[in-house]
Amino acid sequence: MQKALRHLLFELLYHSPFTMLGVLVGVGLTVALTAAFTNGGLEAFADEFFHITHPLHMLLSAITTAAVYYKHSKRFIATLPVGIIGSIAPCSLSDIIIPYIGGLILGVKELELHICLLVHPHLVLIPAALGTLIGILLVRVMLHPSLIPHSAHVLISSAASSLYFIAFGPTSIIQYLLGLILIVFLAVLLPCCFSDIAFPIFFLPGEVHEHELIIQFKGLYEYNKHKKRYQP
């Protein structure tokens, strides 16, 4: 347990800068959309866009979670619930629950609680199941299958969390801009790191924590060096 907590702390510190970059992109998208739709239609557009980014977020999260777990366990059946549950719960928390609670704390009025798993479950269950299968497949063809999906996961999560405010809240959300940045940062950092790395390795032996720490620390640089070393 101590190794798992240390690993989670490392992940939070390691991913904070990139997460903030993703948050600025997501919030910047919110500001740009608000400025572009001065004549109305913003809420409908944001609603449609959210229901694209949220399932995509679910897909990428499931890919990474399943890949990390299956890479070390090689247990197909056990990977299915880990990938599906490990993406649905954190993604719903990241895209919906944390933005909603954060909006209430900021005093945002008319913010609706819209849980996609209950309203249209197919937009959640299908991407989660498909992503889990893709994650298992990637383990067979890539050295570090979780690195690239995780990076895309952070960017998409930032967009989805930001879009939630204008899709299910007032059009005047920009007045809460500074608070919005903090909420989206927490909404992305905590669930994404937990679902992609911490959640799957909690079910694995302790030495895996050390192995994944090395992978994340060395990152894509070591991956590319290893790849070149073994090219014919």
JSON list of C-alpha atoms in Angstrom, two decimals:
[
{"chain": "A", "resi": 1, "resn": "MET", "atom": "CA", "xyz": [0.00, 0.00, 0.00]},
{"chain": "A", "resi": 2, "resn": "GLN", "atom": "CA", "xyz": [2.86, 2.39, 0.84]},
{"chain": "A", "resi": 3, "resn": "LYS", "atom": "CA", "xyz": [4.42, 1.80, -2.57]},
{"chain": "A", "resi": 4, "resn": "ALA", "atom": "CA", "xyz": [1.06, 2.37, -4.26]},
{"chain": "A", "resi": 5, "resn": "LEU", "atom": "CA", "xyz": [0.54, 5.69, -2.44]},
{"chain": "A", "resi": 6, "resn": "ARG", "atom": "CA", "xyz": [4.09, 6.79, -3.24]},
{"chain": "A", "resi": 7, "resn": "HIS", "atom": "CA", "xyz": [3.49, 5.90, -6.86]},
{"chain": "A", "resi": 8, "resn": "LEU", "atom": "CA", "xyz": [0.24, 7.90, -6.94]},
{"chain": "A", "resi": 9, "resn": "LEU", "atom": "CA", "xyz": [1.99, 10.94, -5.43]},
{"chain": "A", "resi": 10, "resn": "PHE", "atom": "CA", "xyz": [4.73, 10.67, -8.04]},
{"chain": "A", "resi": 11, "resn": "GLU", "atom": "CA", "xyz": [2.13, 10.49, -10.79]},
{"chain": "A", "resi": 12, "resn": "LEU", "atom": "CA", "xyz": [0.38, 13.63, -9.54]},
{"chain": "A", "resi": 13, "resn": "LEU", "atom": "CA", "xyz": [3.64, 15.60, -9.42]},
{"chain": "A", "resi": 14, "resn": "TYR", "atom": "CA", "xyz": [4.90, 14.22, -12.72]},
{"chain": "A", "resi": 15, "resn": "HIS", "atom": "CA", "xyz": [1.74, 15.00, -14.65]},
{"chain": "A", "resi": 16, "resn": "SER", "atom": "CA", "xyz": [0.89, 18.38, -13.13]},
{"chain": "A", "resi": 17, "resn": "PRO", "atom": "CA", "xyz": [2.70, 20.53, -15.76]},
{"chain": "A", "resi": 18, "resn": "PHE", "atom": "CA", "xyz": [1.23, 18.67, -18.73]},
{"chain": "A", "resi": 19, "resn": "THR", "atom": "CA", "xyz": [-2.18, 18.66, -17.06]},
{"chain": "A", "resi": 20, "resn": "MET", "atom": "CA", "xyz": [-2.05, 22.43, -16.64]},
{"chain": "A", "resi": 21, "resn": "LEU", "atom": "CA", "xyz": [-1.20, 22.77, -20.34]},
{"chain": "A", "resi": 22, "resn": "GLY", "atom": "CA", "xyz": [-4.20, 20.63, -21.20]},
{"chain": "A", "resi": 23, "resn": "VAL", "atom": "CA", "xyz": [-6.41, 22.67, -18.86]},
{"chain": "A", "resi": 24, "resn": "LEU", "atom": "CA", "xyz": [-5.36, 25.92, -20.51]},
{"chain": "A", "resi": 25, "resn": "VAL", "atom": "CA", "xyz": [-6.22, 24.41, -23.90]},
{"chain": "A", "resi": 26, "resn": "GLY", "atom": "CA", "xyz": [-9.62, 23.25, -22.63]},
{"chain": "A", "resi": 27, "resn": "VAL", "atom": "CA", "xyz": [-10.49, 26.52, -20.91]},
{"chain": "A", "resi": 28, "resn": "GLY", "atom": "CA", "xyz": [-9.17, 28.43, -23.92]},
{"chain": "A", "resi": 29, "resn": "LEU", "atom": "CA", "xyz": [-11.59, 26.42, -26.06]},
{"chain": "A", "resi": 30, "resn": "THR", "atom": "CA", "xyz": [-14.40, 27.46, -23.72]},
{"chain": "A", "resi": 31, "resn": "VAL", "atom": "CA", "xyz": [-13.48, 31.13, -24.02]},
{"chain": "A", "resi": 32, "resn": "ALA", "atom": "CA", "xyz": [-13.18, 30.89, -27.82]},
{"chain": "A", "resi": 33, "resn": "LEU", "atom": "CA", "xyz": [-16.57, 29.21, -28.17]},
{"chain": "A", "resi": 34, "resn": "THR", "atom": "CA", "xyz": [-18.21, 31.78, -25.92]},
{"chain": "A", "resi": 35, "resn": "ALA", "atom": "CA", "xyz": [-16.76, 34.58, -28.05]},
{"chain": "A", "resi": 36, "resn": "ALA", "atom": "CA", "xyz": [-17.75, 32.88, -31.32]},
{"chain": "A", "resi": 37, "resn": "PHE", "atom": "CA", "xyz": [-21.40, 32.21, -30.43]},
{"chain": "A", "resi": 38, "resn": "THR", "atom": "CA", "xyz": [-22.46, 35.75, -29.60]},
{"chain": "A", "resi": 39, "resn": "ASN", "atom": "CA", "xyz": [-25.81, 35.29, -31.36]},
{"chain": "A", "resi": 40, "resn": "GLY", "atom": "CA", "xyz": [-26.89, 32.16, -29.50]},
{"chain": "A", "resi": 41, "resn": "GLY", "atom": "CA", "xyz": [-26.54, 28.45, -30.13]},
{"chain": "A", "resi": 42, "resn": "LEU", "atom": "CA", "xyz": [-23.57, 28.03, -27.78]},
{"chain": "A", "resi": 43, "resn": "GLU", "atom": "CA", "xyz": [-25.30, 25.66, -25.35]},
{"chain": "A", "resi": 44, "resn": "ALA", "atom": "CA", "xyz": [-26.54, 23.33, -28.09]},
{"chain": "A", "resi": 45, "resn": "PHE", "atom": "CA", "xyz": [-23.12, 23.22, -29.76]},
{"chain": "A", "resi": 46, "resn": "ALA", "atom": "CA", "xyz": [-21.32, 22.62, -26.46]},
{"chain": "A", "resi": 47, "resn": "ASP", "atom": "CA", "xyz": [-23.82, 19.89, -25.56]},
{"chain": "A", "resi": 48, "resn": "GLU", "atom": "CA", "xyz": [-23.14, 18.07, -28.82]},
{"chain": "A", "resi": 49, "resn": "PHE", "atom": "CA", "xyz": [-19.38, 18.55, -28.53]},
{"chain": "A", "resi": 50, "resn": "PHE", "atom": "CA", "xyz": [-19.40, 17.32, -24.92]},
{"chain": "A", "resi": 51, "resn": "HIS", "atom": "CA", "xyz": [-21.15, 14.13, -26.01]},
{"chain": "A", "resi": 52, "resn": "ILE", "atom": "CA", "xyz": [-18.27, 13.56, -28.42]},
{"chain": "A", "resi": 53, "resn": "THR", "atom": "CA", "xyz": [-15.40, 14.30, -26.05]},
{"chain": "A", "resi": 54, "resn": "HIS", "atom": "CA", "xyz": [-16.90, 12.42, -23.08]},
{"chain": "A", "resi": 55, "resn": "PRO", "atom": "CA", "xyz": [-17.16, 9.04, -24.90]},
{"chain": "A", "resi": 56, "resn": "LEU", "atom": "CA", "xyz": [-13.74, 9.66, -26.47]},
{"chain": "A", "resi": 57, "resn": "HIS", "atom": "CA", "xyz": [-12.37, 10.33, -22.98]},
{"chain": "A", "resi": 58, "resn": "MET", "atom": "CA", "xyz": [-13.92, 7.05, -21.86]},
{"chain": "A", "resi": 59, "resn": "LEU", "atom": "CA", "xyz": [-12.30, 5.21, -24.78]},
{"chain": "A", "resi": 60, "resn": "LEU", "atom": "CA", "xyz": [-8.79, 6.58, -24.14]},
{"chain": "A", "resi": 61, "resn": "SER", "atom": "CA", "xyz": [-9.04, 5.99, -20.40]},
{"chain": "A", "resi": 62, "resn": "ALA", "atom": "CA", "xyz": [-10.10, 2.38, -20.91]},
{"chain": "A", "resi": 63, "resn": "ILE", "atom": "CA", "xyz": [-7.24, 1.80, -23.37]},
{"chain": "A", "resi": 64, "resn": "THR", "atom": "CA", "xyz": [-4.65, 3.02, -20.89]},
{"chain": "A", "resi": 65, "resn": "THR", "atom": "CA", "xyz": [-6.13, 1.35, -17.81]},
{"chain": "A", "resi": 66, "resn": "ALA", "atom": "CA", "xyz": [-6.55, -2.00, -19.55]},
{"chain": "A", "resi": 67, "resn": "ALA", "atom": "CA", "xyz": [-3.09, -1.81, -21.15]},
{"chain": "A", "resi": 68, "resn": "VAL", "atom": "CA", "xyz": [-1.33, -1.20, -17.82]},
{"chain": "A", "resi": 69, "resn": "TYR", "atom": "CA", "xyz": [-3.17, -4.04, -16.09]},
{"chain": "A", "resi": 70, "resn": "TYR", "atom": "CA", "xyz": [-3.02, -6.59, -18.90]},
{"chain": "A", "resi": 71, "resn": "LYS", "atom": "CA", "xyz": [0.66, -5.87, -19.58]},
{"chain": "A", "resi": 72, "resn": "HIS", "atom": "CA", "xyz": [1.58, -7.16, -16.13]},
{"chain": "A", "resi": 73, "resn": "SER", "atom": "CA", "xyz": [-1.17, -9.70, -15.44]},
{"chain": "A", "resi": 74, "resn": "LYS", "atom": "CA", "xyz": [-1.79, -11.26, -18.88]},
{"chain": "A", "resi": 75, "resn": "ARG", "atom": "CA", "xyz": [-5.28, -12.18, -17.59]},
{"chain": "A", "resi": 76, "resn": "PHE", "atom": "CA", "xyz": [-7.84, -11.38, -20.29]},
{"chain": "A", "resi": 77, "resn": "ILE", "atom": "CA", "xyz": [-11.04, -11.94, -18.27]},
{"chain": "A", "resi": 78, "resn": "ALA", "atom": "CA", "xyz": [-9.78, -10.04, -15.23]},
{"chain": "A", "resi": 79, "resn": "THR", "atom": "CA", "xyz": [-8.73, -7.11, -17.43]},
{"chain": "A", "resi": 80, "resn": "LEU", "atom": "CA", "xyz": [-12.29, -6.54, -18.69]},
{"chain": "A", "resi": 81, "resn": "PRO", "atom": "CA", "xyz": [-13.81, -5.25, -15.41]},
{"chain": "A", "resi": 82, "resn": "VAL", "atom": "CA", "xyz": [-10.61, -3.38, -14.54]},
{"chain": "A", "resi": 83, "resn": "GLY", "atom": "CA", "xyz": [-10.66, -1.54, -17.87]},
{"chain": "A", "resi": 84, "resn": "ILE", "atom": "CA", "xyz": [-14.40, -0.85, -17.93]},
{"chain": "A", "resi": 85, "resn": "ILE", "atom": "CA", "xyz": [-14.93, 0.14, -14.29]},
{"chain": "A", "resi": 86, "resn": "GLY", "atom": "CA", "xyz": [-11.57, 1.89, -14.14]},
{"chain": "A", "resi": 87, "resn": "SER", "atom": "CA", "xyz": [-12.62, 4.20, -16.97]},
{"chain": "A", "resi": 88, "resn": "ILE", "atom": "CA", "xyz": [-16.34, 4.78, -16.35]},
{"chain": "A", "resi": 89, "resn": "ALA", "atom": "CA", "xyz": [-16.06, 5.84, -12.70]},
{"chain": "A", "resi": 90, "resn": "PRO", "atom": "CA", "xyz": [-13.06, 8.22, -12.99]},
{"chain": "A", "resi": 91, "resn": "CYS", "atom": "CA", "xyz": [-14.23, 9.72, -16.31]},
{"chain": "A", "resi": 92, "resn": "SER", "atom": "CA", "xyz": [-17.68, 10.44, -14.89]},
{"chain": "A", "resi": 93, "resn": "LEU", "atom": "CA", "xyz": [-15.99, 12.01, -11.88]},
{"chain": "A", "resi": 94, "resn": "SER", "atom": "CA", "xyz": [-13.65, 14.06, -14.07]},
{"chain": "A", "resi": 95, "resn": "ASP", "atom": "CA", "xyz": [-16.09, 15.25, -16.74]},
{"chain": "A", "resi": 96, "resn": "ILE", "atom": "CA", "xyz": [-19.27, 15.61, -14.67]},
{"chain": "A", "resi": 97, "resn": "ILE", "atom": "CA", "xyz": [-19.15, 15.25, -10.88]},
{"chain": "A", "resi": 98, "resn": "ILE", "atom": "CA", "xyz": [-16.13, 17.44, -10.07]},
{"chain": "A", "resi": 99, "resn": "PRO", "atom": "CA", "xyz": [-17.17, 20.22, -12.52]},
{"chain": "A", "resi": 100, "resn": "TYR", "atom": "CA", "xyz": [-20.70, 20.14, -11.08]},
{"chain": "A", "resi": 101, "resn": "ILE", "atom": "CA", "xyz": [-19.57, 20.28, -7.43]},
{"chain": "A", "resi": 102, "resn": "GLY", "atom": "CA", "xyz": [-16.94, 22.87, -8.30]},
{"chain": "A", "resi": 103, "resn": "GLY", "atom": "CA", "xyz": [-19.57, 24.97, -10.04]},
{"chain": "A", "resi": 104, "resn": "LEU", "atom": "CA", "xyz": [-21.77, 24.85, -6.96]},
{"chain": "A", "resi": 105, "resn": "ILE", "atom": "CA", "xyz": [-18.84, 25.96, -4.78]},
{"chain": "A", "resi": 106, "resn": "LEU", "atom": "CA", "xyz": [-18.17, 28.87, -7.16]},
{"chain": "A", "resi": 107, "resn": "GLY", "atom": "CA", "xyz": [-21.83, 29.84, -6.96]},
{"chain": "A", "resi": 108, "resn": "VAL", "atom": "CA", "xyz": [-22.62, 29.05, -10.59]},
{"chain": "A", "resi": 109, "resn": "LYS", "atom": "CA", "xyz": [-26.39, 29.09, -10.93]},
{"chain": "A", "resi": 110, "resn": "GLU", "atom": "CA", "xyz": [-28.47, 26.95, -13.29]},
{"chain": "A", "resi": 111, "resn": "LEU", "atom": "CA", "xyz": [-25.77, 24.27, -13.50]},
{"chain": "A", "resi": 112, "resn": "GLU", "atom": "CA", "xyz": [-27.43, 20.95, -14.36]},
{"chain": "A", "resi": 113, "resn": "LEU", "atom": "CA", "xyz": [-26.23, 17.55, -13.12]},
{"chain": "A", "resi": 114, "resn": "HIS", "atom": "CA", "xyz": [-26.14, 15.46, -16.30]},
{"chain": "A", "resi": 115, "resn": "ILE", "atom": "CA", "xyz": [-24.85, 11.91, -15.75]},
{"chain": "A", "resi": 116, "resn": "CYS", "atom": "CA", "xyz": [-24.41, 10.28, -19.16]},
{"chain": "A", "resi": 117, "resn": "LEU", "atom": "CA", "xyz": [-24.27, 6.76, -17.71]},
{"chain": "A", "resi": 118, "resn": "LEU", "atom": "CA", "xyz": [-27.89, 7.18, -16.59]},
{"chain": "A", "resi": 119, "resn": "VAL", "atom": "CA", "xyz": [-29.24, 9.31, -19.45]},
{"chain": "A", "resi": 120, "resn": "HIS", "atom": "CA", "xyz": [-27.65, 7.52, -22.42]},
{"chain": "A", "resi": 121, "resn": "PRO", "atom": "CA", "xyz": [-25.57, 4.57, -21.15]},
{"chain": "A", "resi": 122, "resn": "HIS", "atom": "CA", "xyz": [-24.57, 3.44, -24.65]},
{"chain": "A", "resi": 123, "resn": "LEU", "atom": "CA", "xyz": [-22.34, 6.53, -24.96]},
{"chain": "A", "resi": 124, "resn": "VAL", "atom": "CA", "xyz": [-20.43, 5.31, -21.91]},
{"chain": "A", "resi": 125, "resn": "LEU", "atom": "CA", "xyz": [-20.49, 1.51, -21.95]},
{"chain": "A", "resi": 126, "resn": "ILE", "atom": "CA", "xyz": [-19.57, 0.97, -25.60]},
{"chain": "A", "resi": 127, "resn": "PRO", "atom": "CA", "xyz": [-16.43, 3.20, -25.58]},
{"chain": "A", "resi": 128, "resn": "ALA", "atom": "CA", "xyz": [-15.33, 1.72, -22.24]},
{"chain": "A", "resi": 129, "resn": "ALA", "atom": "CA", "xyz": [-15.67, -1.86, -23.49]},
{"chain": "A", "resi": 130, "resn": "LEU", "atom": "CA", "xyz": [-14.07, -1.07, -26.86]},
{"chain": "A", "resi": 131, "resn": "GLY", "atom": "CA", "xyz": [-11.20, 0.79, -25.22]},
{"chain": "A", "resi": 132, "resn": "THR", "atom": "CA", "xyz": [-10.53, -2.14, -22.91]},
{"chain": "A", "resi": 133, "resn": "LEU", "atom": "CA", "xyz": [-10.22, -4.51, -25.87]},
{"chain": "A", "resi": 134, "resn": "ILE", "atom": "CA", "xyz": [-7.95, -2.06, -27.73]},
{"chain": "A", "resi": 135, "resn": "GLY", "atom": "CA", "xyz": [-5.75, -1.72, -24.65]},
{"chain": "A", "resi": 136, "resn": "ILE", "atom": "CA", "xyz": [-5.31, -5.49, -24.49]},
{"chain": "A", "resi": 137, "resn": "LEU", "atom": "CA", "xyz": [-4.44, -5.57, -28.19]},
{"chain": "A", "resi": 138, "resn": "LEU", "atom": "CA", "xyz": [-1.90, -2.74, -27.90]},
{"chain": "A", "resi": 139, "resn": "VAL", "atom": "CA", "xyz": [0.04, -4.68, -25.27]},
{"chain": "A", "resi": 140, "resn": "ARG", "atom": "CA", "xyz": [0.81, -7.24, -27.95]},
{"chain": "A", "resi": 141, "resn": "VAL", "atom": "CA", "xyz": [2.18, -4.70, -30.46]},
{"chain": "A", "resi": 142, "resn": "MET", "atom": "CA", "xyz": [3.76, -1.87, -28.40]},
{"chain": "A", "resi": 143, "resn": "LEU", "atom": "CA", "xyz": [6.52, -1.68, -25.81]},
{"chain": "A", "resi": 144, "resn": "HIS", "atom": "CA", "xyz": [4.82, 0.95, -23.62]},
{"chain": "A", "resi": 145, "resn": "PRO", "atom": "CA", "xyz": [1.17, 0.96, -24.78]},
{"chain": "A", "resi": 146, "resn": "SER", "atom": "CA", "xyz": [-0.10, 3.34, -22.09]},
{"chain": "A", "resi": 147, "resn": "LEU", "atom": "CA", "xyz": [2.07, 6.39, -22.81]},
{"chain": "A", "resi": 148, "resn": "ILE", "atom": "CA", "xyz": [0.42, 7.82, -25.94]},
{"chain": "A", "resi": 149, "resn": "PRO", "atom": "CA", "xyz": [-3.24, 7.13, -24.95]},
{"chain": "A", "resi": 150, "resn": "HIS", "atom": "CA", "xyz": [-2.58, 8.73, -21.55]},
{"chain": "A", "resi": 151, "resn": "SER", "atom": "CA", "xyz": [-1.32, 11.97, -23.13]},
{"chain": "A", "resi": 152, "resn": "ALA", "atom": "CA", "xyz": [-4.34, 12.19, -25.42]},
{"chain": "A", "resi": 153, "resn": "HIS", "atom": "CA", "xyz": [-6.54, 11.26, -22.46]},
{"chain": "A", "resi": 154, "resn": "VAL", "atom": "CA", "xyz": [-5.42, 14.36, -20.53]},
{"chain": "A", "resi": 155, "resn": "LEU", "atom": "CA", "xyz": [-6.17, 16.72, -23.44]},
{"chain": "A", "resi": 156, "resn": "ILE", "atom": "CA", "xyz": [-9.59, 15.23, -24.15]},
{"chain": "A", "resi": 157, "resn": "SER", "atom": "CA", "xyz": [-10.46, 15.21, -20.45]},
{"chain": "A", "resi": 158, "resn": "SER", "atom": "CA", "xyz": [-9.61, 18.92, -20.23]},
{"chain": "A", "resi": 159, "resn": "ALA", "atom": "CA", "xyz": [-11.90, 19.67, -23.15]},
{"chain": "A", "resi": 160, "resn": "ALA", "atom": "CA", "xyz": [-14.77, 17.56, -21.78]},
{"chain": "A", "resi": 161, "resn": "SER", "atom": "CA", "xyz": [-14.56, 19.05, -18.27]},
{"chain": "A", "resi": 162, "resn": "SER", "atom": "CA", "xyz": [-14.51, 22.59, -19.67]},
{"chain": "A", "resi": 163, "resn": "LEU", "atom": "CA", "xyz": [-17.35, 21.94, -22.10]},
{"chain": "A", "resi": 164, "resn": "TYR", "atom": "CA", "xyz": [-19.56, 20.63, -19.29]},
{"chain": "A", "resi": 165, "resn": "PHE", "atom": "CA", "xyz": [-19.82, 24.12, -17.83]},
{"chain": "A", "resi": 166, "resn": "ILE", "atom": "CA", "xyz": [-21.16, 25.73, -21.00]},
{"chain": "A", "resi": 167, "resn": "ALA", "atom": "CA", "xyz": [-23.23, 22.72, -22.08]},
{"chain": "A", "resi": 168, "resn": "PHE", "atom": "CA", "xyz": [-25.13, 22.42, -18.80]},
{"chain": "A", "resi": 169, "resn": "GLY", "atom": "CA", "xyz": [-24.55, 25.80, -17.19]},
{"chain": "A", "resi": 170, "resn": "PRO", "atom": "CA", "xyz": [-25.17, 29.49, -17.89]},
{"chain": "A", "resi": 171, "resn": "THR", "atom": "CA", "xyz": [-23.62, 31.23, -20.89]},
{"chain": "A", "resi": 172, "resn": "SER", "atom": "CA", "xyz": [-21.99, 33.71, -18.50]},
{"chain": "A", "resi": 173, "resn": "ILE", "atom": "CA", "xyz": [-19.60, 31.05, -17.19]},
{"chain": "A", "resi": 174, "resn": "ILE", "atom": "CA", "xyz": [-16.57, 33.12, -18.28]},
{"chain": "A", "resi": 175, "resn": "GLN", "atom": "CA", "xyz": [-16.97, 35.39, -15.25]},
{"chain": "A", "resi": 176, "resn": "TYR", "atom": "CA", "xyz": [-15.80, 32.42, -13.17]},
{"chain": "A", "resi": 177, "resn": "LEU", "atom": "CA", "xyz": [-12.68, 31.94, -15.31]},
{"chain": "A", "resi": 178, "resn": "LEU", "atom": "CA", "xyz": [-10.02, 31.68, -12.57]},
{"chain": "A", "resi": 179, "resn": "GLY", "atom": "CA", "xyz": [-12.11, 29.28, -10.51]},
{"chain": "A", "resi": 180, "resn": "LEU", "atom": "CA", "xyz": [-12.87, 27.34, -13.68]},
{"chain": "A", "resi": 181, "resn": "ILE", "atom": "CA", "xyz": [-9.16, 26.79, -14.34]},
{"chain": "A", "resi": 182, "resn": "LEU", "atom": "CA", "xyz": [-8.61, 25.40, -10.83]},
{"chain": "A", "resi": 183, "resn": "ILE", "atom": "CA", "xyz": [-11.65, 23.12, -10.99]},
{"chain": "A", "resi": 184, "resn": "VAL", "atom": "CA", "xyz": [-10.77, 21.71, -14.41]},
{"chain": "A", "resi": 185, "resn": "PHE", "atom": "CA", "xyz": [-7.16, 21.18, -13.27]},
{"chain": "A", "resi": 186, "resn": "LEU", "atom": "CA", "xyz": [-8.29, 19.09, -10.31]},
{"chain": "A", "resi": 187, "resn": "ALA", "atom": "CA", "xyz": [-10.97, 17.36, -12.40]},
{"chain": "A", "resi": 188, "resn": "VAL", "atom": "CA", "xyz": [-8.34, 16.24, -14.89]},
{"chain": "A", "resi": 189, "resn": "LEU", "atom": "CA", "xyz": [-5.31, 15.53, -12.68]},
{"chain": "A", "resi": 190, "resn": "LEU", "atom": "CA", "xyz": [-6.83, 13.43, -9.90]},
{"chain": "A", "resi": 191, "resn": "PRO", "atom": "CA", "xyz": [-9.15, 11.06, -11.84]},
{"chain": "A", "resi": 192, "resn": "CYS", "atom": "CA", "xyz": [-6.87, 10.70, -14.89]},
{"chain": "A", "resi": 193, "resn": "CYS", "atom": "CA", "xyz": [-3.80, 9.68, -12.90]},
{"chain": "A", "resi": 194, "resn": "PHE", "atom": "CA", "xyz": [-5.90, 7.41, -10.71]},
{"chain": "A", "resi": 195, "resn": "SER", "atom": "CA", "xyz": [-7.65, 5.63, -13.58]},
{"chain": "A", "resi": 196, "resn": "ASP", "atom": "CA", "xyz": [-4.68, 5.33, -15.94]},
{"chain": "A", "resi": 197, "resn": "ILE", "atom": "CA", "xyz": [-2.00, 4.22, -13.51]},
{"chain": "A", "resi": 198, "resn": "ALA", "atom": "CA", "xyz": [-3.01, 3.89, -9.85]},
{"chain": "A", "resi": 199, "resn": "PHE", "atom": "CA", "xyz": [-6.25, 1.95, -10.31]},
{"chain": "A", "resi": 200, "resn": "PRO", "atom": "CA", "xyz": [-4.89, -0.91, -12.45]},
{"chain": "A", "resi": 201, "resn": "ILE", "atom": "CA", "xyz": [-1.67, -1.37, -10.47]},
{"chain": "A", "resi": 202, "resn": "PHE", "atom": "CA", "xyz": [-3.56, -1.58, -7.16]},
{"chain": "A", "resi": 203, "resn": "PHE", "atom": "CA", "xyz": [-4.57, -5.06, -8.37]},
{"chain": "A", "resi": 204, "resn": "LEU", "atom": "CA", "xyz": [-1.02, -6.07, -9.25]},
{"chain": "A", "resi": 205, "resn": "PRO", "atom": "CA", "xyz": [2.05, -7.20, -7.22]},
{"chain": "A", "resi": 206, "resn": "GLY", "atom": "CA", "xyz": [4.07, -4.55, -5.39]},
{"chain": "A", "resi": 207, "resn": "GLU", "atom": "CA", "xyz": [7.11, -4.68, -7.70]},
{"chain": "A", "resi": 208, "resn": "VAL", "atom": "CA", "xyz": [4.93, -3.43, -10.56]},
{"chain": "A", "resi": 209, "resn": "HIS", "atom": "CA", "xyz": [4.69, -0.05, -8.84]},
{"chain": "A", "resi": 210, "resn": "GLU", "atom": "CA", "xyz": [8.44, 0.39, -9.12]},
{"chain": "A", "resi": 211, "resn": "HIS", "atom": "CA", "xyz": [8.43, -0.75, -12.75]},
{"chain": "A", "resi": 212, "resn": "GLU", "atom": "CA", "xyz": [5.74, 1.72, -13.77]},
{"chain": "A", "resi": 213, "resn": "LEU", "atom": "CA", "xyz": [7.55, 4.52, -11.92]},
{"chain": "A", "resi": 214, "resn": "ILE", "atom": "CA", "xyz": [10.60, 3.90, -14.09]},
{"chain": "A", "resi": 215, "resn": "ILE", "atom": "CA", "xyz": [8.49, 3.85, -17.25]},
{"chain": "A", "resi": 216, "resn": "GLN", "atom": "CA", "xyz": [6.80, 7.15, -16.45]},
{"chain": "A", "resi": 217, "resn": "PHE", "atom": "CA", "xyz": [10.05, 8.81, -15.35]},
{"chain": "A", "resi": 218, "resn": "LYS", "atom": "CA", "xyz": [11.98, 7.84, -18.45]},
{"chain": "A", "resi": 219, "resn": "GLY", "atom": "CA", "xyz": [8.98, 8.45, -20.69]},
{"chain": "A", "resi": 220, "resn": "LEU", "atom": "CA", "xyz": [8.96, 8.46, -24.46]},
{"chain": "A", "resi": 221, "resn": "TYR", "atom": "CA", "xyz": [12.68, 9.24, -24.67]},
{"chain": "A", "resi": 222, "resn": "GLU", "atom": "CA", "xyz": [13.63, 5.82, -23.34]},
{"chain": "A", "resi": 223, "resn": "TYR", "atom": "CA", "xyz": [10.91, 4.22, -25.43]},
{"chain": "A", "resi": 224, "resn": "ASN", "atom": "CA", "xyz": [12.31, 5.73, -28.64]},
{"chain": "A", "resi": 225, "resn": "LYS", "atom": "CA", "xyz": [15.89, 4.82, -27.68]},
{"chain": "A", "resi": 226, "resn": "HIS", "atom": "CA", "xyz": [14.87, 1.23, -26.99]},
{"chain": "A", "resi": 227, "resn": "LYS", "atom": "CA", "xyz": [12.97, 1.11, -30.27]},
{"chain": "A", "resi": 228, "resn": "LYS", "atom": "CA", "xyz": [15.98, 2.31, -32.30]},
{"chain": "A", "resi": 229, "resn": "ARG", "atom": "CA", "xyz": [18.32, -0.10, -30.51]},
{"chain": "A", "resi": 230, "resn": "TYR", "atom": "CA", "xyz": [16.36, -3.12, -31.70]},
{"chain": "A", "resi": 231, "resn": "GLN", "atom": "CA", "xyz": [15.59, -1.97, -35.21]},
{"chain": "A", "resi": 232, "resn": "PRO", "atom": "CA", "xyz": [17.17, -4.26, -37.87]}
]
